[in-house]
Amino acid sequence: MSFKAASHEVGDVTVIDMDGRITLGEGTALLRDLIHENVARGRKKIVLNLGAISYIDSSGLGEMVSGYRFLKNEGGEIKLLNVNKKVTDLLQVTRLYTVFDTHTEEAQAVASF
């Protein structure tokens, strides 16, 4: 299964709905491009909806961290939405749960900015 993503805007927040696997190659490149394109358009509040993500490898996780750092340097922020058990376990093992702000509802994630 490949990686797909589509975004929509809620006020000044961009929600990126992702589906599939975030792995080295197409998945990481698309995620990086989406984040950079939004920042170039002045959209620096981003919610990554991981509800339909089945797998994230180390490259995918690295790209999420890279996007987080990039947005922080640009004065923006990334929040995570609908993190499933596999991804939650991965965030806990890597201790990245202390870095990413996670939410279970889109309205809650958007309001957290």
PDB file of N, CA and C in Angstrom:
ATOM      1  N   MET A   1       0.843  -1.182   0.000  1.00  0.00           N
ATOM      2  CA  MET A   1       0.000   0.000   0.000  1.00  0.00           C
ATOM      3  C   MET A   1       0.880   1.234   0.000  1.00  0.00           C
ATOM      4  N   SER A   2       0.610   2.163  -0.859  1.00  0.00           N
ATOM      5  CA  SER A   2       1.409   3.382  -0.937  1.00  0.00           C
ATOM      6  C   SER A   2       0.843   4.457  -0.016  1.00  0.00           C
ATOM      7  N   PHE A   3       1.499   5.557   0.009  1.00  0.00           N
ATOM      8  CA  PHE A   3       1.128   6.681   0.861  1.00  0.00           C
ATOM      9  C   PHE A   3       0.348   7.697   0.039  1.00  0.00           C
ATOM     10  N   LYS A   4      -0.768   8.155   0.596  1.00  0.00           N
ATOM     11  CA  LYS A   4      -1.566   9.200  -0.039  1.00  0.00           C
ATOM     12  C   LYS A   4      -1.866  10.264   1.004  1.00  0.00           C
ATOM     13  N   ALA A   5      -2.013  11.486   0.545  1.00  0.00           N
ATOM     14  CA  ALA A   5      -2.344  12.570   1.466  1.00  0.00           C
ATOM     15  C   ALA A   5      -3.169  13.631   0.755  1.00  0.00           C
ATOM     16  N   ALA A   6      -4.085  14.205   1.503  1.00  0.00           N
ATOM     17  CA  ALA A   6      -4.896  15.313   1.012  1.00  0.00           C
ATOM     18  C   ALA A   6      -5.050  16.281   2.177  1.00  0.00           C
ATOM     19  N   SER A   7      -5.122  17.546   1.872  1.00  0.00           N
ATOM     20  CA  SER A   7      -5.241  18.518   2.956  1.00  0.00           C
ATOM     21  C   SER A   7      -6.494  19.359   2.801  1.00  0.00           C
ATOM     22  N   HIS A   8      -6.953  19.849   3.937  1.00  0.00           N
ATOM     23  CA  HIS A   8      -8.039  20.821   3.954  1.00  0.00           C
ATOM     24  C   HIS A   8      -7.732  21.840   5.042  1.00  0.00           C
ATOM     25  N   GLU A   9      -8.381  22.979   4.939  1.00  0.00           N
ATOM     26  CA  GLU A   9      -8.092  24.063   5.866  1.00  0.00           C
ATOM     27  C   GLU A   9      -9.270  24.315   6.793  1.00  0.00           C
ATOM     28  N   VAL A  10      -8.946  24.533   8.050  1.00  0.00           N
ATOM     29  CA  VAL A  10      -9.929  24.891   9.063  1.00  0.00           C
ATOM     30  C   VAL A  10      -9.432  26.194   9.667  1.00  0.00           C
ATOM     31  N   GLY A  11      -9.988  27.312   9.210  1.00  0.00           N
ATOM     32  CA  GLY A  11      -9.481  28.611   9.631  1.00  0.00           C
ATOM     33  C   GLY A  11      -8.052  28.779   9.155  1.00  0.00           C
ATOM     34  N   ASP A  12      -7.143  29.078  10.083  1.00  0.00           N
ATOM     35  CA  ASP A  12      -5.742  29.256   9.712  1.00  0.00           C
ATOM     36  C   ASP A  12      -4.907  27.996   9.938  1.00  0.00           C
ATOM     37  N   VAL A  13      -5.578  26.861  10.136  1.00  0.00           N
ATOM     38  CA  VAL A  13      -4.910  25.585  10.369  1.00  0.00           C
ATOM     39  C   VAL A  13      -5.089  24.680   9.143  1.00  0.00           C
ATOM     40  N   THR A  14      -4.019  24.022   8.730  1.00  0.00           N
ATOM     41  CA  THR A  14      -4.074  23.049   7.643  1.00  0.00           C
ATOM     42  C   THR A  14      -4.076  21.653   8.246  1.00  0.00           C
ATOM     43  N   VAL A  15      -5.078  20.860   7.875  1.00  0.00           N
ATOM     44  CA  VAL A  15      -5.164  19.470   8.324  1.00  0.00           C
ATOM     45  C   VAL A  15      -4.773  18.587   7.139  1.00  0.00           C
ATOM     46  N   ILE A  16      -3.734  17.769   7.337  1.00  0.00           N
ATOM     47  CA  ILE A  16      -3.282  16.859   6.291  1.00  0.00           C
ATOM     48  C   ILE A  16      -3.746  15.452   6.671  1.00  0.00           C
ATOM     49  N   ASP A  17      -4.710  14.934   5.890  1.00  0.00           N
ATOM     50  CA  ASP A  17      -5.238  13.592   6.101  1.00  0.00           C
ATOM     51  C   ASP A  17      -4.364  12.621   5.320  1.00  0.00           C
ATOM     52  N   MET A  18      -3.767  11.672   6.028  1.00  0.00           N
ATOM     53  CA  MET A  18      -2.828  10.746   5.401  1.00  0.00           C
ATOM     54  C   MET A  18      -3.382   9.329   5.447  1.00  0.00           C
ATOM     55  N   ASP A  19      -2.998   8.538   4.437  1.00  0.00           N
ATOM     56  CA  ASP A  19      -3.472   7.167   4.322  1.00  0.00           C
ATOM     57  C   ASP A  19      -2.340   6.284   3.799  1.00  0.00           C
ATOM     58  N   GLY A  20      -2.163   5.135   4.410  1.00  0.00           N
ATOM     59  CA  GLY A  20      -1.152   4.193   3.922  1.00  0.00           C
ATOM     60  C   GLY A  20       0.015   4.050   4.869  1.00  0.00           C
ATOM     61  N   ARG A  21       1.209   4.008   4.270  1.00  0.00           N
ATOM     62  CA  ARG A  21       2.445   3.779   5.008  1.00  0.00           C
ATOM     63  C   ARG A  21       3.411   4.944   4.776  1.00  0.00           C
ATOM     64  N   ILE A  22       3.968   5.458   5.869  1.00  0.00           N
ATOM     65  CA  ILE A  22       4.977   6.506   5.740  1.00  0.00           C
ATOM     66  C   ILE A  22       6.329   5.811   5.828  1.00  0.00           C
ATOM     67  N   THR A  23       6.914   5.560   4.652  1.00  0.00           N
ATOM     68  CA  THR A  23       8.173   4.829   4.584  1.00  0.00           C
ATOM     69  C   THR A  23       9.151   5.568   3.681  1.00  0.00           C
ATOM     70  N   LEU A  24      10.396   5.120   3.718  1.00  0.00           N
ATOM     71  CA  LEU A  24      11.446   5.713   2.896  1.00  0.00           C
ATOM     72  C   LEU A  24      11.009   5.759   1.439  1.00  0.00           C
ATOM     73  N   GLY A  25      11.205   6.898   0.819  1.00  0.00           N
ATOM     74  CA  GLY A  25      10.851   7.049  -0.601  1.00  0.00           C
ATOM     75  C   GLY A  25       9.647   7.939  -0.769  1.00  0.00           C
ATOM     76  N   GLU A  26       8.639   7.416  -1.447  1.00  0.00           N
ATOM     77  CA  GLU A  26       7.457   8.197  -1.798  1.00  0.00           C
ATOM     78  C   GLU A  26       6.764   8.817  -0.579  1.00  0.00           C
ATOM     79  N   GLY A  27       6.602   8.026   0.482  1.00  0.00           N
ATOM     80  CA  GLY A  27       5.897   8.518   1.669  1.00  0.00           C
ATOM     81  C   GLY A  27       6.589   9.678   2.339  1.00  0.00           C
ATOM     82  N   THR A  28       7.884   9.531   2.570  1.00  0.00           N
ATOM     83  CA  THR A  28       8.609  10.607   3.249  1.00  0.00           C
ATOM     84  C   THR A  28       8.726  11.838   2.365  1.00  0.00           C
ATOM     85  N   ALA A  29       8.931  11.644   1.063  1.00  0.00           N
ATOM     86  CA  ALA A  29       9.066  12.777   0.147  1.00  0.00           C
ATOM     87  C   ALA A  29       7.759  13.568   0.061  1.00  0.00           C
ATOM     88  N   LEU A  30       6.634  12.870  -0.014  1.00  0.00           N
ATOM     89  CA  LEU A  30       5.335  13.548  -0.100  1.00  0.00           C
ATOM     90  C   LEU A  30       5.046  14.317   1.178  1.00  0.00           C
ATOM     91  N   LEU A  31       5.323  13.720   2.321  1.00  0.00           N
ATOM     92  CA  LEU A  31       5.100  14.403   3.601  1.00  0.00           C
ATOM     93  C   LEU A  31       5.957  15.668   3.683  1.00  0.00           C
ATOM     94  N   ARG A  32       7.225  15.552   3.332  1.00  0.00           N
ATOM     95  CA  ARG A  32       8.131  16.715   3.358  1.00  0.00           C
ATOM     96  C   ARG A  32       7.631  17.810   2.416  1.00  0.00           C
ATOM     97  N   ASP A  33       7.238  17.415   1.203  1.00  0.00           N
ATOM     98  CA  ASP A  33       6.745  18.392   0.223  1.00  0.00           C
ATOM     99  C   ASP A  33       5.491  19.105   0.721  1.00  0.00           C
ATOM    100  N   LEU A  34       4.569  18.358   1.320  1.00  0.00           N
ATOM    101  CA  LEU A  34       3.334  18.976   1.829  1.00  0.00           C
ATOM    102  C   LEU A  34       3.630  20.007   2.916  1.00  0.00           C
ATOM    103  N   ILE A  35       4.516  19.659   3.822  1.00  0.00           N
ATOM    104  CA  ILE A  35       4.869  20.595   4.903  1.00  0.00           C
ATOM    105  C   ILE A  35       5.533  21.839   4.325  1.00  0.00           C
ATOM    106  N   HIS A  36       6.495  21.657   3.440  1.00  0.00           N
ATOM    107  CA  HIS A  36       7.219  22.796   2.868  1.00  0.00           C
ATOM    108  C   HIS A  36       6.304  23.672   2.007  1.00  0.00           C
ATOM    109  N   GLU A  37       5.397  23.061   1.239  1.00  0.00           N
ATOM    110  CA  GLU A  37       4.453  23.831   0.420  1.00  0.00           C
ATOM    111  C   GLU A  37       3.546  24.684   1.287  1.00  0.00           C
ATOM    112  N   ASN A  38       3.073  24.127   2.402  1.00  0.00           N
ATOM    113  CA  ASN A  38       2.206  24.899   3.285  1.00  0.00           C
ATOM    114  C   ASN A  38       2.943  26.073   3.913  1.00  0.00           C
ATOM    115  N   VAL A  39       4.167  25.849   4.338  1.00  0.00           N
ATOM    116  CA  VAL A  39       4.960  26.939   4.923  1.00  0.00           C
ATOM    117  C   VAL A  39       5.213  28.025   3.872  1.00  0.00           C
ATOM    118  N   ALA A  40       5.500  27.621   2.647  1.00  0.00           N
ATOM    119  CA  ALA A  40       5.726  28.592   1.567  1.00  0.00           C
ATOM    120  C   ALA A  40       4.485  29.442   1.315  1.00  0.00           C
ATOM    121  N   ARG A  41       3.303  28.885   1.581  1.00  0.00           N
ATOM    122  CA  ARG A  41       2.042  29.634   1.422  1.00  0.00           C
ATOM    123  C   ARG A  41       1.675  30.395   2.691  1.00  0.00           C
ATOM    124  N   GLY A  42       2.535  30.341   3.705  1.00  0.00           N
ATOM    125  CA  GLY A  42       2.271  31.064   4.949  1.00  0.00           C
ATOM    126  C   GLY A  42       1.409  30.280   5.928  1.00  0.00           C
ATOM    127  N   ARG A  43       1.180  29.009   5.665  1.00  0.00           N
ATOM    128  CA  ARG A  43       0.348  28.153   6.530  1.00  0.00           C
ATOM    129  C   ARG A  43       1.289  27.384   7.456  1.00  0.00           C
ATOM    130  N   LYS A  44       1.409  27.872   8.693  1.00  0.00           N
ATOM    131  CA  LYS A  44       2.396  27.309   9.610  1.00  0.00           C
ATOM    132  C   LYS A  44       1.795  26.554  10.788  1.00  0.00           C
ATOM    133  N   LYS A  45       0.484  26.358  10.767  1.00  0.00           N
ATOM    134  CA  LYS A  45      -0.186  25.551  11.791  1.00  0.00           C
ATOM    135  C   LYS A  45      -0.699  24.307  11.081  1.00  0.00           C
ATOM    136  N   ILE A  46      -0.082  23.165  11.382  1.00  0.00           N
ATOM    137  CA  ILE A  46      -0.388  21.942  10.647  1.00  0.00           C
ATOM    138  C   ILE A  46      -0.770  20.820  11.601  1.00  0.00           C
ATOM    139  N   VAL A  47      -1.857  20.131  11.252  1.00  0.00           N
ATOM    140  CA  VAL A  47      -2.292  18.941  11.969  1.00  0.00           C
ATOM    141  C   VAL A  47      -2.100  17.753  11.029  1.00  0.00           C
ATOM    142  N   LEU A  48      -1.353  16.753  11.471  1.00  0.00           N
ATOM    143  CA  LEU A  48      -1.170  15.534  10.691  1.00  0.00           C
ATOM    144  C   LEU A  48      -2.166  14.492  11.193  1.00  0.00           C
ATOM    145  N   ASN A  49      -3.152  14.150  10.358  1.00  0.00           N
ATOM    146  CA  ASN A  49      -4.153  13.150  10.721  1.00  0.00           C
ATOM    147  C   ASN A  49      -3.606  11.773  10.362  1.00  0.00           C
ATOM    148  N   LEU A  50      -3.233  11.004  11.376  1.00  0.00           N
ATOM    149  CA  LEU A  50      -2.607   9.705  11.184  1.00  0.00           C
ATOM    150  C   LEU A  50      -3.609   8.551  11.314  1.00  0.00           C
ATOM    151  N   GLY A  51      -4.894   8.850  11.323  1.00  0.00           N
ATOM    152  CA  GLY A  51      -5.919   7.830  11.550  1.00  0.00           C
ATOM    153  C   GLY A  51      -5.876   6.663  10.588  1.00  0.00           C
ATOM    154  N   ALA A  52      -5.480   6.885   9.348  1.00  0.00           N
ATOM    155  CA  ALA A  52      -5.459   5.816   8.344  1.00  0.00           C
ATOM    156  C   ALA A  52      -4.037   5.348   8.025  1.00  0.00           C
ATOM    157  N   ILE A  53      -3.094   5.708   8.867  1.00  0.00           N
ATOM    158  CA  ILE A  53      -1.708   5.274   8.660  1.00  0.00           C
ATOM    159  C   ILE A  53      -1.544   3.890   9.273  1.00  0.00           C
ATOM    160  N   SER A  54      -1.099   2.941   8.463  1.00  0.00           N
ATOM    161  CA  SER A  54      -0.946   1.564   8.934  1.00  0.00           C
ATOM    162  C   SER A  54       0.465   1.270   9.434  1.00  0.00           C
ATOM    163  N   TYR A  55       1.448   2.056   8.993  1.00  0.00           N
ATOM    164  CA  TYR A  55       2.831   1.753   9.349  1.00  0.00           C
ATOM    165  C   TYR A  55       3.699   2.987   9.136  1.00  0.00           C
ATOM    166  N   ILE A  56       4.642   3.185  10.041  1.00  0.00           N
ATOM    167  CA  ILE A  56       5.654   4.234   9.891  1.00  0.00           C
ATOM    168  C   ILE A  56       7.004   3.585  10.168  1.00  0.00           C
ATOM    169  N   ASP A  57       7.939   3.707   9.208  1.00  0.00           N
ATOM    170  CA  ASP A  57       9.286   3.178   9.459  1.00  0.00           C
ATOM    171  C   ASP A  57      10.154   4.290  10.048  1.00  0.00           C
ATOM    172  N   SER A  58      11.410   3.979  10.295  1.00  0.00           N
ATOM    173  CA  SER A  58      12.296   4.960  10.930  1.00  0.00           C
ATOM    174  C   SER A  58      12.475   6.202  10.057  1.00  0.00           C
ATOM    175  N   SER A  59      12.465   6.035   8.738  1.00  0.00           N
ATOM    176  CA  SER A  59      12.574   7.186   7.842  1.00  0.00           C
ATOM    177  C   SER A  59      11.340   8.075   7.941  1.00  0.00           C
ATOM    178  N   GLY A  60      10.168   7.445   8.026  1.00  0.00           N
ATOM    179  CA  GLY A  60       8.926   8.200   8.177  1.00  0.00           C
ATOM    180  C   GLY A  60       8.892   8.966   9.478  1.00  0.00           C
ATOM    181  N   LEU A  61       9.335   8.310  10.542  1.00  0.00           N
ATOM    182  CA  LEU A  61       9.396   8.970  11.841  1.00  0.00           C
ATOM    183  C   LEU A  61      10.396  10.121  11.802  1.00  0.00           C
ATOM    184  N   GLY A  62      11.536   9.881  11.152  1.00  0.00           N
ATOM    185  CA  GLY A  62      12.539  10.935  11.004  1.00  0.00           C
ATOM    186  C   GLY A  62      11.990  12.124  10.222  1.00  0.00           C
ATOM    187  N   GLU A  63      11.173  11.855   9.209  1.00  0.00           N
ATOM    188  CA  GLU A  63      10.591  12.939   8.418  1.00  0.00           C
ATOM    189  C   GLU A  63       9.578  13.743   9.237  1.00  0.00           C
ATOM    190  N   MET A  64       8.839  13.064  10.109  1.00  0.00           N
ATOM    191  CA  MET A  64       7.913  13.784  10.992  1.00  0.00           C
ATOM    192  C   MET A  64       8.686  14.706  11.936  1.00  0.00           C
ATOM    193  N   VAL A  65       9.794  14.204  12.481  1.00  0.00           N
ATOM    194  CA  VAL A  65      10.629  15.016  13.378  1.00  0.00           C
ATOM    195  C   VAL A  65      11.255  16.172  12.599  1.00  0.00           C
ATOM    196  N   SER A  66      11.710  15.902  11.397  1.00  0.00           N
ATOM    197  CA  SER A  66      12.292  16.951  10.549  1.00  0.00           C
ATOM    198  C   SER A  66      11.254  18.034  10.247  1.00  0.00           C
ATOM    199  N   GLY A  67      10.037  17.615   9.933  1.00  0.00           N
ATOM    200  CA  GLY A  67       8.960  18.578   9.688  1.00  0.00           C
ATOM    201  C   GLY A  67       8.645  19.397  10.922  1.00  0.00           C
ATOM    202  N   TYR A  68       8.666  18.747  12.072  1.00  0.00           N
ATOM    203  CA  TYR A  68       8.437  19.435  13.339  1.00  0.00           C
ATOM    204  C   TYR A  68       9.494  20.521  13.551  1.00  0.00           C
ATOM    205  N   ARG A  69      10.765  20.140  13.363  1.00  0.00           N
ATOM    206  CA  ARG A  69      11.867  21.103  13.540  1.00  0.00           C
ATOM    207  C   ARG A  69      11.772  22.238  12.530  1.00  0.00           C
ATOM    208  N   PHE A  70      11.499  21.899  11.268  1.00  0.00           N
ATOM    209  CA  PHE A  70      11.380  22.906  10.221  1.00  0.00           C
ATOM    210  C   PHE A  70      10.291  23.923  10.573  1.00  0.00           C
ATOM    211  N   LEU A  71       9.142  23.424  10.981  1.00  0.00           N
ATOM    212  CA  LEU A  71       8.045  24.337  11.339  1.00  0.00           C
ATOM    213  C   LEU A  71       8.388  25.185  12.558  1.00  0.00           C
ATOM    214  N   LYS A  72       9.017  24.582  13.558  1.00  0.00           N
ATOM    215  CA  LYS A  72       9.427  25.351  14.745  1.00  0.00           C
ATOM    216  C   LYS A  72      10.360  26.486  14.342  1.00  0.00           C
ATOM    217  N   ASN A  73      11.321  26.212  13.465  1.00  0.00           N
ATOM    218  CA  ASN A  73      12.256  27.237  13.000  1.00  0.00           C
ATOM    219  C   ASN A  73      11.555  28.330  12.203  1.00  0.00           C
ATOM    220  N   GLU A  74      10.440  27.997  11.574  1.00  0.00           N
ATOM    221  CA  GLU A  74       9.670  28.965  10.781  1.00  0.00           C
ATOM    222  C   GLU A  74       8.584  29.648  11.608  1.00  0.00           C
ATOM    223  N   GLY A  75       8.527  29.350  12.912  1.00  0.00           N
ATOM    224  CA  GLY A  75       7.523  29.951  13.782  1.00  0.00           C
ATOM    225  C   GLY A  75       6.188  29.234  13.755  1.00  0.00           C
ATOM    226  N   GLY A  76       6.179  27.985  13.309  1.00  0.00           N
ATOM    227  CA  GLY A  76       4.945  27.219  13.223  1.00  0.00           C
ATOM    228  C   GLY A  76       4.943  26.042  14.178  1.00  0.00           C
ATOM    229  N   GLU A  77       3.962  25.160  13.961  1.00  0.00           N
ATOM    230  CA  GLU A  77       3.811  24.028  14.864  1.00  0.00           C
ATOM    231  C   GLU A  77       3.067  22.887  14.172  1.00  0.00           C
ATOM    232  N   ILE A  78       3.394  21.654  14.561  1.00  0.00           N
ATOM    233  CA  ILE A  78       2.706  20.452  14.074  1.00  0.00           C
ATOM    234  C   ILE A  78       2.033  19.782  15.261  1.00  0.00           C
ATOM    235  N   LYS A  79       0.804  19.348  15.052  1.00  0.00           N
ATOM    236  CA  LYS A  79       0.075  18.534  16.029  1.00  0.00           C
ATOM    237  C   LYS A  79      -0.292  17.224  15.339  1.00  0.00           C
ATOM    238  N   LEU A  80      -0.453  16.164  16.118  1.00  0.00           N
ATOM    239  CA  LEU A  80      -0.841  14.869  15.576  1.00  0.00           C
ATOM    240  C   LEU A  80      -2.284  14.559  15.962  1.00  0.00           C
ATOM    241  N   LEU A  81      -3.000  13.933  15.036  1.00  0.00           N
ATOM    242  CA  LEU A  81      -4.412  13.618  15.234  1.00  0.00           C
ATOM    243  C   LEU A  81      -4.637  12.133  14.951  1.00  0.00           C
ATOM    244  N   ASN A  82      -5.506  11.508  15.743  1.00  0.00           N
ATOM    245  CA  ASN A  82      -5.925  10.114  15.536  1.00  0.00           C
ATOM    246  C   ASN A  82      -4.747   9.149  15.425  1.00  0.00           C
ATOM    247  N   VAL A  83      -3.877   9.198  16.402  1.00  0.00           N
ATOM    248  CA  VAL A  83      -2.706   8.322  16.410  1.00  0.00           C
ATOM    249  C   VAL A  83      -3.148   6.925  16.856  1.00  0.00           C
ATOM    250  N   ASN A  84      -2.940   5.928  15.986  1.00  0.00           N
ATOM    251  CA  ASN A  84      -3.370   4.570  16.326  1.00  0.00           C
ATOM    252  C   ASN A  84      -2.394   3.919  17.307  1.00  0.00           C
ATOM    253  N   LYS A  85      -2.734   2.715  17.767  1.00  0.00           N
ATOM    254  CA  LYS A  85      -1.930   2.043  18.790  1.00  0.00           C
ATOM    255  C   LYS A  85      -0.498   1.771  18.330  1.00  0.00           C
ATOM    256  N   LYS A  86      -0.321   1.326  17.094  1.00  0.00           N
ATOM    257  CA  LYS A  86       1.027   1.041  16.595  1.00  0.00           C
ATOM    258  C   LYS A  86       1.899   2.287  16.623  1.00  0.00           C
ATOM    259  N   VAL A  87       1.351   3.396  16.165  1.00  0.00           N
ATOM    260  CA  VAL A  87       2.111   4.648  16.129  1.00  0.00           C
ATOM    261  C   VAL A  87       2.316   5.176  17.545  1.00  0.00           C
ATOM    262  N   THR A  88       1.317   5.035  18.407  1.00  0.00           N
ATOM    263  CA  THR A  88       1.469   5.446  19.805  1.00  0.00           C
ATOM    264  C   THR A  88       2.606   4.680  20.460  1.00  0.00           C
ATOM    265  N   ASP A  89       2.648   3.358  20.225  1.00  0.00           N
ATOM    266  CA  ASP A  89       3.730   2.545  20.786  1.00  0.00           C
ATOM    267  C   ASP A  89       5.089   3.007  20.266  1.00  0.00           C
ATOM    268  N   LEU A  90       5.153   3.314  18.982  1.00  0.00           N
ATOM    269  CA  LEU A  90       6.395   3.797  18.380  1.00  0.00           C
ATOM    270  C   LEU A  90       6.822   5.127  19.005  1.00  0.00           C
ATOM    271  N   LEU A  91       5.874   6.037  19.213  1.00  0.00           N
ATOM    272  CA  LEU A  91       6.190   7.322  19.832  1.00  0.00           C
ATOM    273  C   LEU A  91       6.666   7.143  21.270  1.00  0.00           C
ATOM    274  N   GLN A  92       6.112   6.151  21.967  1.00  0.00           N
ATOM    275  CA  GLN A  92       6.532   5.915  23.341  1.00  0.00           C
ATOM    276  C   GLN A  92       7.919   5.276  23.409  1.00  0.00           C
ATOM    277  N   VAL A  93       8.179   4.306  22.540  1.00  0.00           N
ATOM    278  CA  VAL A  93       9.484   3.647  22.532  1.00  0.00           C
ATOM    279  C   VAL A  93      10.587   4.657  22.210  1.00  0.00           C
ATOM    280  N   THR A  94      10.315   5.564  21.288  1.00  0.00           N
ATOM    281  CA  THR A  94      11.313   6.556  20.884  1.00  0.00           C
ATOM    282  C   THR A  94      11.272   7.813  21.763  1.00  0.00           C
ATOM    283  N   ARG A  95      10.343   7.836  22.694  1.00  0.00           N
ATOM    284  CA  ARG A  95      10.129   8.968  23.618  1.00  0.00           C
ATOM    285  C   ARG A  95       9.706  10.241  22.891  1.00  0.00           C
ATOM    286  N   LEU A  96       9.229  10.117  21.672  1.00  0.00           N
ATOM    287  CA  LEU A  96       8.774  11.287  20.919  1.00  0.00           C
ATOM    288  C   LEU A  96       7.392  11.758  21.355  1.00  0.00           C
ATOM    289  N   TYR A  97       6.721  10.969  22.207  1.00  0.00           N
ATOM    290  CA  TYR A  97       5.437  11.424  22.727  1.00  0.00           C
ATOM    291  C   TYR A  97       5.604  12.695  23.556  1.00  0.00           C
ATOM    292  N   THR A  98       6.830  12.958  24.015  1.00  0.00           N
ATOM    293  CA  THR A  98       7.089  14.190  24.760  1.00  0.00           C
ATOM    294  C   THR A  98       7.265  15.382  23.825  1.00  0.00           C
ATOM    295  N   VAL A  99       7.475  15.118  22.537  1.00  0.00           N
ATOM    296  CA  VAL A  99       7.702  16.167  21.548  1.00  0.00           C
ATOM    297  C   VAL A  99       6.394  16.562  20.864  1.00  0.00           C
ATOM    298  N   PHE A 100       5.646  15.556  20.413  1.00  0.00           N
ATOM    299  CA  PHE A 100       4.433  15.802  19.636  1.00  0.00           C
ATOM    300  C   PHE A 100       3.206  15.932  20.529  1.00  0.00           C
ATOM    301  N   ASP A 101       2.405  16.937  20.248  1.00  0.00           N
ATOM    302  CA  ASP A 101       1.119  17.140  20.907  1.00  0.00           C
ATOM    303  C   ASP A 101       0.096  16.320  20.126  1.00  0.00           C
ATOM    304  N   THR A 102      -0.553  15.357  20.784  1.00  0.00           N
ATOM    305  CA  THR A 102      -1.486  14.475  20.086  1.00  0.00           C
ATOM    306  C   THR A 102      -2.922  14.716  20.545  1.00  0.00           C
ATOM    307  N   HIS A 103      -3.848  14.512  19.614  1.00  0.00           N
ATOM    308  CA  HIS A 103      -5.277  14.725  19.882  1.00  0.00           C
ATOM    309  C   HIS A 103      -6.100  13.619  19.243  1.00  0.00           C
ATOM    310  N   THR A 104      -7.326  13.443  19.750  1.00  0.00           N
ATOM    311  CA  THR A 104      -8.211  12.418  19.216  1.00  0.00           C
ATOM    312  C   THR A 104      -9.339  13.003  18.374  1.00  0.00           C
ATOM    313  N   GLU A 105      -9.555  14.306  18.457  1.00  0.00           N
ATOM    314  CA  GLU A 105     -10.604  14.954  17.679  1.00  0.00           C
ATOM    315  C   GLU A 105     -10.035  16.140  16.925  1.00  0.00           C
ATOM    316  N   GLU A 106     -10.481  16.291  15.662  1.00  0.00           N
ATOM    317  CA  GLU A 106      -9.947  17.369  14.814  1.00  0.00           C
ATOM    318  C   GLU A 106     -10.208  18.739  15.429  1.00  0.00           C
ATOM    319  N   ALA A 107     -11.421  18.973  15.931  1.00  0.00           N
ATOM    320  CA  ALA A 107     -11.747  20.277  16.516  1.00  0.00           C
ATOM    321  C   ALA A 107     -10.834  20.598  17.697  1.00  0.00           C
ATOM    322  N   GLN A 108     -10.528  19.591  18.492  1.00  0.00           N
ATOM    323  CA  GLN A 108      -9.636  19.758  19.635  1.00  0.00           C
ATOM    324  C   GLN A 108      -8.228  20.104  19.166  1.00  0.00           C
ATOM    325  N   ALA A 109      -7.753  19.421  18.138  1.00  0.00           N
ATOM    326  CA  ALA A 109      -6.405  19.682  17.603  1.00  0.00           C
ATOM    327  C   ALA A 109      -6.318  21.087  17.051  1.00  0.00           C
ATOM    328  N   VAL A 110      -7.323  21.501  16.289  1.00  0.00           N
ATOM    329  CA  VAL A 110      -7.339  22.846  15.696  1.00  0.00           C
ATOM    330  C   VAL A 110      -7.385  23.915  16.783  1.00  0.00           C
ATOM    331  N   ALA A 111      -8.196  23.690  17.803  1.00  0.00           N
ATOM    332  CA  ALA A 111      -8.328  24.671  18.881  1.00  0.00           C
ATOM    333  C   ALA A 111      -7.064  24.773  19.736  1.00  0.00           C
ATOM    334  N   SER A 112      -6.203  23.749  19.704  1.00  0.00           N
ATOM    335  CA  SER A 112      -5.020  23.733  20.557  1.00  0.00           C
ATOM    336  C   SER A 112      -3.931  24.715  20.112  1.00  0.00           C
ATOM    337  N   PHE A 113      -4.084  25.301  18.916  1.00  0.00           N
ATOM    338  CA  PHE A 113      -3.104  26.278  18.454  1.00  0.00           C
ATOM    339  C   PHE A 113      -3.391  27.578  19.154  1.00  0.00           C
TER     340      PHE A 113
END
